[in-house]
PDB file of C-alpha atoms in Angstrom:
ATOM      1  CA  UNK A   1     -18.141 -14.253  -6.699  1.00  0.00           C
ATOM      2  CA  UNK A   2     -20.769 -12.169  -4.995  1.00  0.00           C
ATOM      3  CA  UNK A   3     -22.829  -9.501  -6.676  1.00  0.00           C
ATOM      4  CA  UNK A   4     -21.970  -5.832  -6.391  1.00  0.00           C
ATOM      5  CA  UNK A   5     -22.968  -4.476  -2.960  1.00  0.00           C
ATOM      6  CA  UNK A   6     -25.181  -1.518  -2.282  1.00  0.00           C
ATOM      7  CA  UNK A   7     -22.655   1.054  -1.122  1.00  0.00           C
ATOM      8  CA  UNK A   8     -23.531   3.191   1.878  1.00  0.00           C
ATOM      9  CA  UNK A   9     -23.128   6.942   2.047  1.00  0.00           C
ATOM     10  CA  UNK A  10     -22.747   6.691   5.844  1.00  0.00           C
ATOM     11  CA  UNK A  11     -19.301   5.305   6.785  1.00  0.00           C
ATOM     12  CA  UNK A  12     -20.968   3.413   9.628  1.00  0.00           C
ATOM     13  CA  UNK A  13     -22.869   1.438   6.956  1.00  0.00           C
ATOM     14  CA  UNK A  14     -19.836   0.525   4.904  1.00  0.00           C
ATOM     15  CA  UNK A  15     -19.919  -2.819   3.117  1.00  0.00           C
ATOM     16  CA  UNK A  16     -17.090  -5.009   4.425  1.00  0.00           C
ATOM     17  CA  UNK A  17     -16.694  -8.262   2.541  1.00  0.00           C
ATOM     18  CA  UNK A  18     -14.384 -11.087   1.561  1.00  0.00           C
ATOM     19  CA  UNK A  19     -14.343 -11.321  -2.236  1.00  0.00           C
ATOM     20  CA  UNK A  20     -13.320 -14.742  -3.639  1.00  0.00           C
ATOM     21  CA  UNK A  21     -10.554 -14.554  -6.226  1.00  0.00           C
ATOM     22  CA  UNK A  22     -10.186 -18.257  -6.997  1.00  0.00           C
ATOM     23  CA  UNK A  23      -8.034 -21.127  -5.702  1.00  0.00           C
ATOM     24  CA  UNK A  24      -9.807 -20.964  -2.356  1.00  0.00           C
ATOM     25  CA  UNK A  25      -8.480 -17.496  -1.509  1.00  0.00           C
ATOM     26  CA  UNK A  26     -10.186 -14.165  -1.037  1.00  0.00           C
ATOM     27  CA  UNK A  27      -9.456 -10.462  -0.576  1.00  0.00           C
ATOM     28  CA  UNK A  28     -10.941  -8.272   2.134  1.00  0.00           C
ATOM     29  CA  UNK A  29     -12.605  -5.086   0.879  1.00  0.00           C
ATOM     30  CA  UNK A  30     -14.461  -2.289   2.622  1.00  0.00           C
ATOM     31  CA  UNK A  31     -16.655  -0.431   0.138  1.00  0.00           C
ATOM     32  CA  UNK A  32     -18.155   2.898   1.232  1.00  0.00           C
ATOM     33  CA  UNK A  33     -19.917   5.843  -0.367  1.00  0.00           C
ATOM     34  CA  UNK A  34     -20.995   6.818  -3.855  1.00  0.00           C
ATOM     35  CA  UNK A  35     -19.255   8.660  -6.650  1.00  0.00           C
ATOM     36  CA  UNK A  36     -15.924   8.167  -8.455  1.00  0.00           C
ATOM     37  CA  UNK A  37     -14.084   5.230  -6.903  1.00  0.00           C
ATOM     38  CA  UNK A  38     -10.806   5.594  -5.028  1.00  0.00           C
ATOM     39  CA  UNK A  39      -9.056   2.303  -4.254  1.00  0.00           C
ATOM     40  CA  UNK A  40      -6.747   2.351  -1.215  1.00  0.00           C
ATOM     41  CA  UNK A  41      -4.100  -0.356  -0.735  1.00  0.00           C
ATOM     42  CA  UNK A  42      -1.934  -0.237   2.376  1.00  0.00           C
ATOM     43  CA  UNK A  43       1.476  -1.796   2.907  1.00  0.00           C
ATOM     44  CA  UNK A  44       3.425  -3.789   5.487  1.00  0.00           C
ATOM     45  CA  UNK A  45       3.094  -3.928   8.479  1.00  0.00           C
ATOM     46  CA  UNK A  46      -0.145  -1.929   8.702  1.00  0.00           C
ATOM     47  CA  UNK A  47      -3.833  -2.580   8.021  1.00  0.00           C
ATOM     48  CA  UNK A  48      -6.710  -0.578   6.568  1.00  0.00           C
ATOM     49  CA  UNK A  49      -6.565   1.402   9.823  1.00  0.00           C
ATOM     50  CA  UNK A  50      -3.857   3.333   7.968  1.00  0.00           C
ATOM     51  CA  UNK A  51      -6.581   5.130   5.966  1.00  0.00           C
ATOM     52  CA  UNK A  52      -8.739   6.157   8.950  1.00  0.00           C
ATOM     53  CA  UNK A  53      -8.033   9.881   8.452  1.00  0.00           C
ATOM     54  CA  UNK A  54      -8.285   9.752   4.646  1.00  0.00           C
ATOM     55  CA  UNK A  55     -11.535   7.867   4.024  1.00  0.00           C
ATOM     56  CA  UNK A  56     -13.874  10.329   5.824  1.00  0.00           C
ATOM     57  CA  UNK A  57     -12.398  13.246   3.866  1.00  0.00           C
ATOM     58  CA  UNK A  58     -12.797  11.380   0.561  1.00  0.00           C
ATOM     59  CA  UNK A  59     -16.409  10.552   1.405  1.00  0.00           C
ATOM     60  CA  UNK A  60     -17.190  14.165   2.247  1.00  0.00           C
ATOM     61  CA  UNK A  61     -15.626  15.172  -1.077  1.00  0.00           C
ATOM     62  CA  UNK A  62     -18.034  12.891  -2.931  1.00  0.00           C
ATOM     63  CA  UNK A  63     -15.898   9.834  -3.596  1.00  0.00           C
ATOM     64  CA  UNK A  64     -16.560   6.130  -3.174  1.00  0.00           C
ATOM     65  CA  UNK A  65     -13.744   4.457  -1.230  1.00  0.00           C
ATOM     66  CA  UNK A  66     -12.661   0.833  -1.585  1.00  0.00           C
ATOM     67  CA  UNK A  67     -10.148  -0.158   1.093  1.00  0.00           C
ATOM     68  CA  UNK A  68      -8.248  -3.275   0.046  1.00  0.00           C
ATOM     69  CA  UNK A  69      -6.246  -5.766   2.052  1.00  0.00           C
ATOM     70  CA  UNK A  70      -4.287  -7.741  -0.538  1.00  0.00           C
ATOM     71  CA  UNK A  71      -3.113 -11.249   0.292  1.00  0.00           C
ATOM     72  CA  UNK A  72      -0.482 -11.229   3.001  1.00  0.00           C
ATOM     73  CA  UNK A  73      -1.327  -7.663   4.003  1.00  0.00           C
ATOM     74  CA  UNK A  74      -3.658  -6.671   6.811  1.00  0.00           C
ATOM     75  CA  UNK A  75      -5.453  -8.858   9.288  1.00  0.00           C
ATOM     76  CA  UNK A  76      -8.296 -10.299   7.205  1.00  0.00           C
ATOM     77  CA  UNK A  77      -6.689 -11.634   4.022  1.00  0.00           C
ATOM     78  CA  UNK A  78      -5.498 -15.094   3.145  1.00  0.00           C
ATOM     79  CA  UNK A  79      -1.750 -15.536   2.914  1.00  0.00           C
ATOM     80  CA  UNK A  80      -1.809 -18.609   0.646  1.00  0.00           C
ATOM     81  CA  UNK A  81      -0.201 -18.655  -2.771  1.00  0.00           C
ATOM     82  CA  UNK A  82       2.185 -16.542  -4.823  1.00  0.00           C
ATOM     83  CA  UNK A  83       3.010 -13.150  -3.275  1.00  0.00           C
ATOM     84  CA  UNK A  84       4.605 -11.539  -6.333  1.00  0.00           C
ATOM     85  CA  UNK A  85       3.162  -8.048  -6.616  1.00  0.00           C
ATOM     86  CA  UNK A  86       2.030  -8.622 -10.221  1.00  0.00           C
ATOM     87  CA  UNK A  87      -0.071 -11.527  -8.956  1.00  0.00           C
ATOM     88  CA  UNK A  88      -1.532  -9.414  -6.158  1.00  0.00           C
ATOM     89  CA  UNK A  89      -2.305  -6.654  -8.682  1.00  0.00           C
ATOM     90  CA  UNK A  90      -4.264  -9.062 -10.885  1.00  0.00           C
ATOM     91  CA  UNK A  91      -6.148 -10.336  -7.856  1.00  0.00           C
ATOM     92  CA  UNK A  92      -7.152  -6.851  -6.734  1.00  0.00           C
ATOM     93  CA  UNK A  93      -8.329  -6.024 -10.264  1.00  0.00           C
ATOM     94  CA  UNK A  94     -10.420  -9.208 -10.280  1.00  0.00           C
ATOM     95  CA  UNK A  95     -11.932  -8.290  -6.907  1.00  0.00           C
ATOM     96  CA  UNK A  96     -12.823  -4.832  -8.217  1.00  0.00           C
ATOM     97  CA  UNK A  97     -14.503  -6.475 -11.210  1.00  0.00           C
ATOM     98  CA  UNK A  98     -16.532  -8.572  -8.793  1.00  0.00           C
ATOM     99  CA  UNK A  99     -17.984  -5.523  -7.049  1.00  0.00           C
ATOM    100  CA  UNK A 100     -18.600  -3.594 -10.233  1.00  0.00           C
ATOM    101  CA  UNK A 101     -15.758  -1.049 -10.045  1.00  0.00           C
ATOM    102  CA  UNK A 102     -14.524  -0.475 -13.589  1.00  0.00           C
ATOM    103  CA  UNK A 103     -12.719   2.889 -13.472  1.00  0.00           C
ATOM    104  CA  UNK A 104     -10.967   4.233 -10.412  1.00  0.00           C
ATOM    105  CA  UNK A 105      -8.087   6.168  -8.920  1.00  0.00           C
ATOM    106  CA  UNK A 106      -5.713   4.113  -6.797  1.00  0.00           C
ATOM    107  CA  UNK A 107      -3.674   5.145  -3.757  1.00  0.00           C
ATOM    108  CA  UNK A 108      -0.988   2.756  -2.557  1.00  0.00           C
ATOM    109  CA  UNK A 109       1.218   2.826   0.523  1.00  0.00           C
ATOM    110  CA  UNK A 110       4.540   0.971   0.815  1.00  0.00           C
ATOM    111  CA  UNK A 111       4.225  -2.492  -0.792  1.00  0.00           C
ATOM    112  CA  UNK A 112       0.646  -1.595  -1.678  1.00  0.00           C
ATOM    113  CA  UNK A 113       1.982   1.162  -3.934  1.00  0.00           C
ATOM    114  CA  UNK A 114       3.907  -1.368  -6.015  1.00  0.00           C
ATOM    115  CA  UNK A 115       0.676  -3.356  -6.340  1.00  0.00           C
ATOM    116  CA  UNK A 116      -1.085  -0.136  -7.393  1.00  0.00           C
ATOM    117  CA  UNK A 117       1.606   0.677  -9.976  1.00  0.00           C
ATOM    118  CA  UNK A 118       1.324  -2.784 -11.529  1.00  0.00           C
ATOM    119  CA  UNK A 119      -2.470  -2.497 -11.598  1.00  0.00           C
ATOM    120  CA  UNK A 120      -2.123   0.760 -13.523  1.00  0.00           C
ATOM    121  CA  UNK A 121       0.355  -0.816 -15.942  1.00  0.00           C
ATOM    122  CA  UNK A 122      -1.786  -3.922 -16.457  1.00  0.00           C
ATOM    123  CA  UNK A 123      -5.015  -2.027 -17.202  1.00  0.00           C
ATOM    124  CA  UNK A 124      -4.128   1.647 -17.742  1.00  0.00           C
ATOM    125  CA  UNK A 125      -7.504   2.458 -19.266  1.00  0.00           C
ATOM    126  CA  UNK A 126      -9.188   1.758 -15.941  1.00  0.00           C
ATOM    127  CA  UNK A 127      -6.932   3.923 -13.758  1.00  0.00           C
ATOM    128  CA  UNK A 128      -7.707   7.647 -13.696  1.00  0.00           C
ATOM    129  CA  UNK A 129      -4.895   8.570 -11.298  1.00  0.00           C
ATOM    130  CA  UNK A 130      -2.092   6.906  -9.328  1.00  0.00           C
ATOM    131  CA  UNK A 131      -0.948   8.117  -5.902  1.00  0.00           C
ATOM    132  CA  UNK A 132       2.101   6.532  -4.289  1.00  0.00           C
ATOM    133  CA  UNK A 133       2.809   6.952  -0.587  1.00  0.00           C
ATOM    134  CA  UNK A 134       6.276   6.120   0.732  1.00  0.00           C
ATOM    135  CA  UNK A 135       7.394   3.551  -1.848  1.00  0.00           C
ATOM    136  CA  UNK A 136      10.269   3.116  -4.248  1.00  0.00           C
ATOM    137  CA  UNK A 137       9.246   0.040  -6.201  1.00  0.00           C
ATOM    138  CA  UNK A 138      11.769  -2.740  -6.830  1.00  0.00           C
ATOM    139  CA  UNK A 139      13.356  -2.355 -10.254  1.00  0.00           C
ATOM    140  CA  UNK A 140      13.415   1.457 -10.141  1.00  0.00           C
ATOM    141  CA  UNK A 141      16.755   3.039  -9.268  1.00  0.00           C
ATOM    142  CA  UNK A 142      16.869   6.443  -7.613  1.00  0.00           C
ATOM    143  CA  UNK A 143      19.720   8.797  -6.770  1.00  0.00           C
ATOM    144  CA  UNK A 144      18.109  10.806  -3.964  1.00  0.00           C
ATOM    145  CA  UNK A 145      19.049   9.787  -0.457  1.00  0.00           C
ATOM    146  CA  UNK A 146      16.407   8.624   1.989  1.00  0.00           C
ATOM    147  CA  UNK A 147      16.272   9.931   5.538  1.00  0.00           C
ATOM    148  CA  UNK A 148      18.910   8.582   7.895  1.00  0.00           C
ATOM    149  CA  UNK A 149      16.146   7.583  10.310  1.00  0.00           C
ATOM    150  CA  UNK A 150      14.392   5.291   7.801  1.00  0.00           C
ATOM    151  CA  UNK A 151      15.252   1.663   8.693  1.00  0.00           C
ATOM    152  CA  UNK A 152      16.453  -0.737   6.020  1.00  0.00           C
ATOM    153  CA  UNK A 153      17.615  -3.605   8.248  1.00  0.00           C
ATOM    154  CA  UNK A 154      14.399  -5.556   7.651  1.00  0.00           C
ATOM    155  CA  UNK A 155      15.133  -6.101   3.945  1.00  0.00           C
ATOM    156  CA  UNK A 156      18.210  -8.362   4.307  1.00  0.00           C
ATOM    157  CA  UNK A 157      16.576 -10.066   7.281  1.00  0.00           C
ATOM    158  CA  UNK A 158      13.360 -10.948   5.435  1.00  0.00           C
ATOM    159  CA  UNK A 159      15.175 -11.988   2.261  1.00  0.00           C
ATOM    160  CA  UNK A 160      17.676 -14.265   4.014  1.00  0.00           C
ATOM    161  CA  UNK A 161      17.816 -17.791   2.523  1.00  0.00           C
ATOM    162  CA  UNK A 162      14.805 -19.967   3.207  1.00  0.00           C
ATOM    163  CA  UNK A 163      15.090 -21.522   6.643  1.00  0.00           C
ATOM    164  CA  UNK A 164      17.512 -18.927   7.987  1.00  0.00           C
ATOM    165  CA  UNK A 165      14.973 -16.114   8.401  1.00  0.00           C
ATOM    166  CA  UNK A 166      12.446 -18.578   9.806  1.00  0.00           C
ATOM    167  CA  UNK A 167      14.856 -19.701  12.521  1.00  0.00           C
ATOM    168  CA  UNK A 168      15.869 -16.152  13.352  1.00  0.00           C
ATOM    169  CA  UNK A 169      12.312 -14.784  13.513  1.00  0.00           C
ATOM    170  CA  UNK A 170      10.251 -17.639  14.940  1.00  0.00           C
ATOM    171  CA  UNK A 171       8.929 -16.470  18.296  1.00  0.00           C
ATOM    172  CA  UNK A 172      10.458 -13.021  17.724  1.00  0.00           C
ATOM    173  CA  UNK A 173       8.250 -11.531  15.015  1.00  0.00           C
ATOM    174  CA  UNK A 174       6.478  -9.378  17.607  1.00  0.00           C
ATOM    175  CA  UNK A 175       9.748  -7.668  18.564  1.00  0.00           C
ATOM    176  CA  UNK A 176      10.674  -7.292  14.892  1.00  0.00           C
ATOM    177  CA  UNK A 177       7.371  -5.633  13.934  1.00  0.00           C
ATOM    178  CA  UNK A 178       7.489  -3.423  17.022  1.00  0.00           C
ATOM    179  CA  UNK A 179      11.021  -2.259  16.199  1.00  0.00           C
ATOM    180  CA  UNK A 180      10.173  -1.580  12.561  1.00  0.00           C
ATOM    181  CA  UNK A 181       7.033   0.418  13.365  1.00  0.00           C
ATOM    182  CA  UNK A 182       8.888   2.482  15.937  1.00  0.00           C
ATOM    183  CA  UNK A 183      11.904   3.102  13.755  1.00  0.00           C
ATOM    184  CA  UNK A 184      10.069   3.855  10.523  1.00  0.00           C
ATOM    185  CA  UNK A 185       7.579   6.346  11.979  1.00  0.00           C
ATOM    186  CA  UNK A 186      10.198   9.023  12.563  1.00  0.00           C
ATOM    187  CA  UNK A 187      10.295  11.404  15.537  1.00  0.00           C
ATOM    188  CA  UNK A 188       6.519  11.954  15.708  1.00  0.00           C
ATOM    189  CA  UNK A 189       5.747   8.261  16.057  1.00  0.00           C
ATOM    190  CA  UNK A 190       2.526   6.419  15.347  1.00  0.00           C
ATOM    191  CA  UNK A 191      -0.674   6.769  17.306  1.00  0.00           C
ATOM    192  CA  UNK A 192      -0.440   4.277  20.190  1.00  0.00           C
ATOM    193  CA  UNK A 193      -3.725   2.534  19.401  1.00  0.00           C
ATOM    194  CA  UNK A 194      -2.753   2.114  15.753  1.00  0.00           C
ATOM    195  CA  UNK A 195       0.646   0.732  16.735  1.00  0.00           C
ATOM    196  CA  UNK A 196      -1.054  -1.815  18.977  1.00  0.00           C
ATOM    197  CA  UNK A 197      -3.534  -2.739  16.227  1.00  0.00           C
ATOM    198  CA  UNK A 198      -0.725  -3.389  13.764  1.00  0.00           C
ATOM    199  CA  UNK A 199       1.148  -5.494  16.289  1.00  0.00           C
ATOM    200  CA  UNK A 200      -1.980  -7.581  16.772  1.00  0.00           C
ATOM    201  CA  UNK A 201      -2.358  -8.051  13.021  1.00  0.00           C
ATOM    202  CA  UNK A 202       1.200  -9.105  12.196  1.00  0.00           C
ATOM    203  CA  UNK A 203       3.243 -10.043  15.226  1.00  0.00           C
ATOM    204  CA  UNK A 204       2.515 -13.771  15.419  1.00  0.00           C
ATOM    205  CA  UNK A 205       4.306 -16.738  13.922  1.00  0.00           C
ATOM    206  CA  UNK A 206       1.141 -17.450  11.907  1.00  0.00           C
ATOM    207  CA  UNK A 207       1.960 -14.361   9.807  1.00  0.00           C
ATOM    208  CA  UNK A 208       5.645 -15.148   9.376  1.00  0.00           C
ATOM    209  CA  UNK A 209       5.381 -17.127   6.121  1.00  0.00           C
ATOM    210  CA  UNK A 210       3.280 -14.468   4.385  1.00  0.00           C
ATOM    211  CA  UNK A 211       5.576 -11.660   5.566  1.00  0.00           C
ATOM    212  CA  UNK A 212       8.671 -13.406   4.233  1.00  0.00           C
ATOM    213  CA  UNK A 213       6.928 -14.287   0.955  1.00  0.00           C
ATOM    214  CA  UNK A 214       6.058 -10.617   0.370  1.00  0.00           C
ATOM    215  CA  UNK A 215       9.754  -9.711   0.473  1.00  0.00           C
ATOM    216  CA  UNK A 216      11.227 -12.832  -1.117  1.00  0.00           C
ATOM    217  CA  UNK A 217       9.420 -12.000  -4.350  1.00  0.00           C
ATOM    218  CA  UNK A 218      11.645  -8.919  -4.799  1.00  0.00           C
ATOM    219  CA  UNK A 219      13.454 -10.264  -7.882  1.00  0.00           C
ATOM    220  CA  UNK A 220      10.192 -11.101  -9.655  1.00  0.00           C
ATOM    221  CA  UNK A 221       8.751  -7.761  -8.541  1.00  0.00           C
ATOM    222  CA  UNK A 222      11.698  -5.855  -9.979  1.00  0.00           C
ATOM    223  CA  UNK A 223      11.331  -7.647 -13.313  1.00  0.00           C
ATOM    224  CA  UNK A 224       7.609  -6.855 -13.428  1.00  0.00           C
ATOM    225  CA  UNK A 225       8.140  -3.194 -12.530  1.00  0.00           C
ATOM    226  CA  UNK A 226      10.910  -2.697 -15.096  1.00  0.00           C
ATOM    227  CA  UNK A 227       8.620  -4.154 -17.740  1.00  0.00           C
ATOM    228  CA  UNK A 228       5.747  -1.949 -16.564  1.00  0.00           C
ATOM    229  CA  UNK A 229       7.690   1.314 -16.816  1.00  0.00           C
ATOM    230  CA  UNK A 230       9.295   0.785 -20.221  1.00  0.00           C
ATOM    231  CA  UNK A 231       6.779   3.368 -21.379  1.00  0.00           C
ATOM    232  CA  UNK A 232       5.423   5.986 -19.045  1.00  0.00           C
ATOM    233  CA  UNK A 233       1.823   5.415 -18.031  1.00  0.00           C
ATOM    234  CA  UNK A 234      -0.838   7.894 -19.216  1.00  0.00           C
ATOM    235  CA  UNK A 235      -2.406   8.801 -15.877  1.00  0.00           C
ATOM    236  CA  UNK A 236      -1.126  11.571 -13.560  1.00  0.00           C
ATOM    237  CA  UNK A 237       0.824  10.599 -10.460  1.00  0.00           C
ATOM    238  CA  UNK A 238       1.026  11.956  -6.933  1.00  0.00           C
ATOM    239  CA  UNK A 239       4.071  11.173  -4.785  1.00  0.00           C
ATOM    240  CA  UNK A 240       3.474  11.376  -1.022  1.00  0.00           C
ATOM    241  CA  UNK A 241       6.523  11.095   1.229  1.00  0.00           C
ATOM    242  CA  UNK A 242       7.639  11.812   4.755  1.00  0.00           C
ATOM    243  CA  UNK A 243      10.760  13.883   5.376  1.00  0.00           C
ATOM    244  CA  UNK A 244      11.833  11.187   7.843  1.00  0.00           C
ATOM    245  CA  UNK A 245      10.780   8.429   5.435  1.00  0.00           C
ATOM    246  CA  UNK A 246      11.693   8.044   1.769  1.00  0.00           C
ATOM    247  CA  UNK A 247      11.679  11.797   1.127  1.00  0.00           C
ATOM    248  CA  UNK A 248      12.480  12.886  -2.427  1.00  0.00           C
ATOM    249  CA  UNK A 249      13.006   9.291  -3.541  1.00  0.00           C
ATOM    250  CA  UNK A 250       9.262   8.752  -3.935  1.00  0.00           C
ATOM    251  CA  UNK A 251       8.725  11.447  -6.566  1.00  0.00           C
ATOM    252  CA  UNK A 252      11.940  10.513  -8.356  1.00  0.00           C
ATOM    253  CA  UNK A 253      10.845   6.866  -8.559  1.00  0.00           C
ATOM    254  CA  UNK A 254       7.311   7.725  -9.666  1.00  0.00           C
ATOM    255  CA  UNK A 255       8.684   9.922 -12.458  1.00  0.00           C
ATOM    256  CA  UNK A 256      10.022   6.732 -14.058  1.00  0.00           C
ATOM    257  CA  UNK A 257       6.464   5.401 -14.279  1.00  0.00           C
ATOM    258  CA  UNK A 258       4.247   8.371 -15.212  1.00  0.00           C
ATOM    259  CA  UNK A 259       4.830  11.528 -17.204  1.00  0.00           C
ATOM    260  CA  UNK A 260       3.117  13.996 -14.861  1.00  0.00           C
ATOM    261  CA  UNK A 261       4.143  13.843 -11.191  1.00  0.00           C
ATOM    262  CA  UNK A 262       2.858  16.023  -8.375  1.00  0.00           C
ATOM    263  CA  UNK A 263       4.762  15.731  -5.127  1.00  0.00           C
ATOM    264  CA  UNK A 264       4.347  16.445  -1.439  1.00  0.00           C
ATOM    265  CA  UNK A 265       7.009  15.773   1.187  1.00  0.00           C
ATOM    266  CA  UNK A 266       5.437  16.021   4.612  1.00  0.00           C
ATOM    267  CA  UNK A 267       7.739  17.855   6.977  1.00  0.00           C
ATOM    268  CA  UNK A 268       6.985  16.060  10.238  1.00  0.00           C
ATOM    269  CA  UNK A 269       6.156  12.560   8.954  1.00  0.00           C
ATOM    270  CA  UNK A 270       8.057   9.328   8.663  1.00  0.00           C
ATOM    271  CA  UNK A 271       6.856   6.288   6.719  1.00  0.00           C
ATOM    272  CA  UNK A 272       3.157   6.894   7.459  1.00  0.00           C
ATOM    273  CA  UNK A 273       2.206  10.409   6.272  1.00  0.00           C
ATOM    274  CA  UNK A 274      -1.518   9.589   5.972  1.00  0.00           C
ATOM    275  CA  UNK A 275      -1.514   8.847   9.704  1.00  0.00           C
ATOM    276  CA  UNK A 276       1.105  11.248  10.995  1.00  0.00           C
ATOM    277  CA  UNK A 277       0.098  14.343   9.003  1.00  0.00           C
ATOM    278  CA  UNK A 278      -3.336  13.637   7.507  1.00  0.00           C
ATOM    279  CA  UNK A 279      -4.168  17.303   6.845  1.00  0.00           C
ATOM    280  CA  UNK A 280      -1.122  17.650   4.595  1.00  0.00           C
ATOM    281  CA  UNK A 281      -1.899  14.406   2.766  1.00  0.00           C
ATOM    282  CA  UNK A 282      -5.597  15.168   2.294  1.00  0.00           C
ATOM    283  CA  UNK A 283      -4.743  18.709   1.246  1.00  0.00           C
ATOM    284  CA  UNK A 284      -2.675  17.297  -1.633  1.00  0.00           C
ATOM    285  CA  UNK A 285      -4.794  14.244  -2.452  1.00  0.00           C
ATOM    286  CA  UNK A 286      -8.222  15.839  -2.888  1.00  0.00           C
ATOM    287  CA  UNK A 287      -7.133  18.546  -5.411  1.00  0.00           C
ATOM    288  CA  UNK A 288      -5.082  15.919  -7.261  1.00  0.00           C
ATOM    289  CA  UNK A 289      -8.081  13.611  -7.611  1.00  0.00           C
ATOM    290  CA  UNK A 290     -10.383  16.446  -8.639  1.00  0.00           C
ATOM    291  CA  UNK A 291      -7.965  17.513 -11.373  1.00  0.00           C
ATOM    292  CA  UNK A 292      -7.635  13.918 -12.592  1.00  0.00           C
TER     293      UNK A 292
END
């Protein structure tokens, strides 16, 4: 593994790298700034572009940002191997070790939030704060209803028996990703350029196996999460949700994992509050991190 990089204070001089994690695989990281570290892990089907409105604000507030693309997520990471979220969590922790990040806050979006939760459960002494954006982790049951506009059709499709989903989606993954992005963003919709970037990252048959593997691990993920939340974790939690996304479910789910939960439900956002309403997200995230 490579030595710890010299982090730049200027975002234009950010250190982007592939960090080996063993077995011939690696994780893509972008390491920027100085100060307390904030690790950012996005979900499916987006890339680190998701954090484009968050990172500059964190840097101005005096934080070091580490944008992570875990295996199977983003457009620069290897899709080989086990995609259980506990495995991805261990890999991200190993990558952080490799660049010299010992203690950090972690912000996770969608699937990336389950990875973040399992990181916090695996090594709670390293995690100062846990922020979850638009995720109800497998294994946690909630009573609140999600928004009617939030799509759930992708879950049975991606978890169909092996061979069935492949036949249904081969040559059609572009249309599937396009439909999910459009449906999950809510009325405001995603920025056009970001939507196009995400399509380019995911909407090819080369990404199909990794996409299906991320969702087919749901049973293992649920087992890992239930084990992780048997006792509430010691760090504070921030739940970030869109009114047209998971809504109140996010805070309810996070309350199963940590004892102290702060919550923001962004009025005009769908599944991507950090992109659709960045002022509201940054306005909640920065005070939360400072308090933690």
